Short mmCIF file of C-alpha atoms in Angstrom, two decimals:
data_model
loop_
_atom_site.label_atom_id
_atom_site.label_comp_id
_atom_site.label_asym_id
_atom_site.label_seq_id
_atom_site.Cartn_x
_atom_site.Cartn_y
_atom_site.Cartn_z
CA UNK A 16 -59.75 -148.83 37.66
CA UNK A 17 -62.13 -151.02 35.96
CA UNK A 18 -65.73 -151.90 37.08
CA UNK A 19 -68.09 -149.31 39.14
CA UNK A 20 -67.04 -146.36 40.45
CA UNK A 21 -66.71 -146.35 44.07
CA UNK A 22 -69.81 -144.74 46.10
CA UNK A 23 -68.63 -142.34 49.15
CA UNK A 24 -68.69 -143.68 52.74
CA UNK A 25 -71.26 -141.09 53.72
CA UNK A 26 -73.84 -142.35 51.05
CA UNK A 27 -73.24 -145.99 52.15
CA UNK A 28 -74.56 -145.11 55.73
CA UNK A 29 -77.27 -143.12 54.90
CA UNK A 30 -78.15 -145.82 52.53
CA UNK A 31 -77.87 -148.70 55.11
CA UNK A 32 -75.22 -150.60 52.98
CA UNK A 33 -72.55 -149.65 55.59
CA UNK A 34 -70.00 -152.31 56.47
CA UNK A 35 -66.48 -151.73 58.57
CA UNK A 36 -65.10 -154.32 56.70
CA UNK A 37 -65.47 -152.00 52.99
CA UNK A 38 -64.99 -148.31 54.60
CA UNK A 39 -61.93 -146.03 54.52
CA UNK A 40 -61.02 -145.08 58.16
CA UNK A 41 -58.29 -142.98 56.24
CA UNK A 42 -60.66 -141.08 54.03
CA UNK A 43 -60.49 -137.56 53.87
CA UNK A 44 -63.41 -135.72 55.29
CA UNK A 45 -65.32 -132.76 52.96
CA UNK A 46 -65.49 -129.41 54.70
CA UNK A 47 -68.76 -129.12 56.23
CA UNK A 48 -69.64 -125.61 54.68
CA UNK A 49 -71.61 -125.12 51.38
CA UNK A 50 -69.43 -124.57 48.75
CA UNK A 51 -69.10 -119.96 46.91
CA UNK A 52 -70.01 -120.06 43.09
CA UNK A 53 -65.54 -119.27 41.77
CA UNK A 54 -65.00 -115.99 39.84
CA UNK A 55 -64.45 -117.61 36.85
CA UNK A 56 -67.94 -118.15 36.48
CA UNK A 57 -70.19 -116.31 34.35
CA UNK A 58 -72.98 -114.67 35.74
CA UNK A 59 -75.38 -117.06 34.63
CA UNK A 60 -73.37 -120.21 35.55
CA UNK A 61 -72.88 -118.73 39.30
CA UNK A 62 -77.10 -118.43 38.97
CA UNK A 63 -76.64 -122.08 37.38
CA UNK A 64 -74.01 -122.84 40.51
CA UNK A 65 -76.19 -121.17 43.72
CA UNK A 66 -79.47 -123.81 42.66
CA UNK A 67 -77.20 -126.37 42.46
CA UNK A 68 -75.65 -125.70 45.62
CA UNK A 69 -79.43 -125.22 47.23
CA UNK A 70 -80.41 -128.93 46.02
CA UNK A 71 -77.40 -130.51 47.05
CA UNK A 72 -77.38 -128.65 50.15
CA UNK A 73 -80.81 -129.71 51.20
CA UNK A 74 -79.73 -133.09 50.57
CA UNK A 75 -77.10 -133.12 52.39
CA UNK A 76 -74.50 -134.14 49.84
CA UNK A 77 -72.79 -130.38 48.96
CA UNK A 78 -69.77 -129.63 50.47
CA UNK A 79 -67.20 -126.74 49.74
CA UNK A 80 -64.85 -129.69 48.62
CA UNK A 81 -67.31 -130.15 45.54
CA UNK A 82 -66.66 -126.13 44.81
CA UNK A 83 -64.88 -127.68 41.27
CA UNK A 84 -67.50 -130.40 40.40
CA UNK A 85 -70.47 -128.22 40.87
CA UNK A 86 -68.87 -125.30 38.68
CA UNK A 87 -67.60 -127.48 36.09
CA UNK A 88 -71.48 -129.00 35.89
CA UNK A 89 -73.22 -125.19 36.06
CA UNK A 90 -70.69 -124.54 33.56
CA UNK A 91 -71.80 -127.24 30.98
CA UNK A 92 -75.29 -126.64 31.87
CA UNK A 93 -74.94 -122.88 30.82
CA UNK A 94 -73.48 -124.36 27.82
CA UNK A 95 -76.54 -125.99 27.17
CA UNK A 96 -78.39 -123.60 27.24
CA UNK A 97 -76.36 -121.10 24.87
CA UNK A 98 -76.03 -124.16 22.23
CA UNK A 99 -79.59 -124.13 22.53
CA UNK A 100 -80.54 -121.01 21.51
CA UNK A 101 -77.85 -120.90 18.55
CA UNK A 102 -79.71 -124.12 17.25
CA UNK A 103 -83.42 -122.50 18.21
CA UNK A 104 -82.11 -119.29 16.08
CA UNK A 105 -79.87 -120.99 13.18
CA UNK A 106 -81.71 -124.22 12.96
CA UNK A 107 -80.08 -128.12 13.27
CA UNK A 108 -78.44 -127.77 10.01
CA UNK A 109 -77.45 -125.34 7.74
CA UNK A 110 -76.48 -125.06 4.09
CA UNK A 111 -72.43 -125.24 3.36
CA UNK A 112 -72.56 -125.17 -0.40
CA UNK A 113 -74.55 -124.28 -3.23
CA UNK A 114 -74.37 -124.04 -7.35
CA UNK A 115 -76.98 -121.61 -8.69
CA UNK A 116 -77.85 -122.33 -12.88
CA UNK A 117 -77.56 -118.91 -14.82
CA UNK A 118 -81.60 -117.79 -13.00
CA UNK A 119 -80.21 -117.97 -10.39
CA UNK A 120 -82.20 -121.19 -9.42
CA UNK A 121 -80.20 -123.70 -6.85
CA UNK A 122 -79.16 -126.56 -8.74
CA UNK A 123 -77.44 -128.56 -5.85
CA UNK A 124 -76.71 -127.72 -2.24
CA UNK A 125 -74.54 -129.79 0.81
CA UNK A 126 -76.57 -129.36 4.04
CA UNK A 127 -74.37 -130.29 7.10
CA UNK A 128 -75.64 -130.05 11.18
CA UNK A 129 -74.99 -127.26 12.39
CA UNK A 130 -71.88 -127.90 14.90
CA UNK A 131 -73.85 -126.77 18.42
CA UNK A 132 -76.06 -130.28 17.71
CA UNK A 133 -73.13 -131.95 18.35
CA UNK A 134 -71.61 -129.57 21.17
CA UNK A 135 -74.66 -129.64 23.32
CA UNK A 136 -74.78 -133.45 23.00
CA UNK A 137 -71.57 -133.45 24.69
CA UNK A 138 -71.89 -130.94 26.95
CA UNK A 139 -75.40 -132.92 27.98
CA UNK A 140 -73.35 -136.35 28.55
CA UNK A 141 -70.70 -134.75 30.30
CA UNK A 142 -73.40 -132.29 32.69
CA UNK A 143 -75.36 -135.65 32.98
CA UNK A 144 -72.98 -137.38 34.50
CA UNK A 145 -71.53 -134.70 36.87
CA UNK A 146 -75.12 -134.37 38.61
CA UNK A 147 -74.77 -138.03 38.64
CA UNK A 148 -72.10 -137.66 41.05
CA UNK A 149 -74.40 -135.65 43.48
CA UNK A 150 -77.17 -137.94 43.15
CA UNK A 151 -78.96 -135.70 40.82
CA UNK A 152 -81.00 -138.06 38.35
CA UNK A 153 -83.74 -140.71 39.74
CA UNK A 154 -81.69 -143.51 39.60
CA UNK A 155 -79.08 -142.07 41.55
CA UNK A 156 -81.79 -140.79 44.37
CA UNK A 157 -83.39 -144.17 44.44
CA UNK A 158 -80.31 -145.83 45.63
CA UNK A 159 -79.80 -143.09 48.71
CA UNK A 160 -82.60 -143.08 51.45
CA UNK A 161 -81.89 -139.58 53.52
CA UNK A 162 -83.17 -138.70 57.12
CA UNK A 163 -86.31 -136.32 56.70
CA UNK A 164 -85.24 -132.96 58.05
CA UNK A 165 -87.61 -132.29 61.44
CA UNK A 166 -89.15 -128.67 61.45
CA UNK A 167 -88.59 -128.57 65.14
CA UNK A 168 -87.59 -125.80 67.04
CA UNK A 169 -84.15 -126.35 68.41
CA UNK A 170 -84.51 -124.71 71.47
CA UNK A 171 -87.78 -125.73 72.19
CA UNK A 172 -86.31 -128.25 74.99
CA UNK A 173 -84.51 -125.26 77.01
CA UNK A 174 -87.74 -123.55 77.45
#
C-alpha cells in the first residue's frame, strides 16, 4: 500500500481526528492486558522489554497484542547497545591489510569500518521506527493528546 501508514482507531479518538465515516467497525480489538517480556529474550532485552512495556503502558498504547513489536524493538535496542561497545573497544575501523619493508616499518595498510558501524546503523533505523509505532519519538507524541491520569481515590465516592 502506497502513501502513509494507517494510524489505529484508538489514537484517532484520543487525538480528536475521529470520524465514523474513516473507522473500522470490524477492527480487531488488542487485549486489554500489558503484554510478558517472551523467553526468547535475553536477559537484558526482557530488562530492555519491561521499560518499554512501563512507558507504553502509562500511555495507554501497550497491549499484550504488541507482545512481538515490543520484543522485536528491545531486541534491536540490546543490539545497540552490544554493537556499541564492540565499536567503543575495537574502534570505527580497523586495519585489514598491511606490507611491512624488511625493518619491519609499515609501508602500506587498507583500513576498512569495522562492520558493527554499519550493524548498529541498521539496527538504529529499524529500533527507530518500531518505537515509532508506539508513539515513542516527539513527533509521534505531538500528534496524540492523552487524558491526564487523575490521582483520585476510586472509592472515595462510596465512603
Amino acid at each position: 500500500m502506497a502513501g502513509r501508514k494507517r494510524k489505529p482507531d484508538h489514537l484517532k479518538v484520543v487525538a480528536g481526528t475521529d470520524r465514523p465515516d474513516r473507522t473500522n467497525p470490524d477492527a480487531p480489538v488488542p487485549l486489554s492486558e500489558l503484554p510478558a517480556a517472551p523467553e526468547w529474550l535475553s536477559a537484558r532485552a526482557a530488562e530492555i522489554f519491561d521499560q518499554l512495556v512501563g512507558i507504553v503502558g502509562s500511555m495507554g498504547v501497550g497491549s499484550a497484542s504488541d507482545t512481538a513489536m515490543l520484543a522485536m524493538a528491545a531486541s534491536r535496542l540490546e543490539e545497540v547497545e552490544i554493537c556499541t561497545a564492540i565499536i567503543e573497544d575495537g574502534g570505527r575501523t580497523f586495519v585489514s591489510s598491511a606490507e611491512y619493508d624488511e625493518q619491519g616499518r609499515v609501508i602500506s595498510q587498507q583500513i576498512k569500518g569495522h562492520p558493527a558501524v554499519a550493524q548498529r546503523s541498521e539496527a538504529m533505523r529499524h529500533a527507530q521506527s518500531l518505537l515509532v509505532e508506539f508513539g515513542l519519538s516527539p513527533a509521534a507524541r505531538s500528534k496524540v493528546s492523552a487524558n491526564k491520569s487523575t490521582n483520585e481515590n476510586p472509592f472515595a465516592a462510596l465512603g
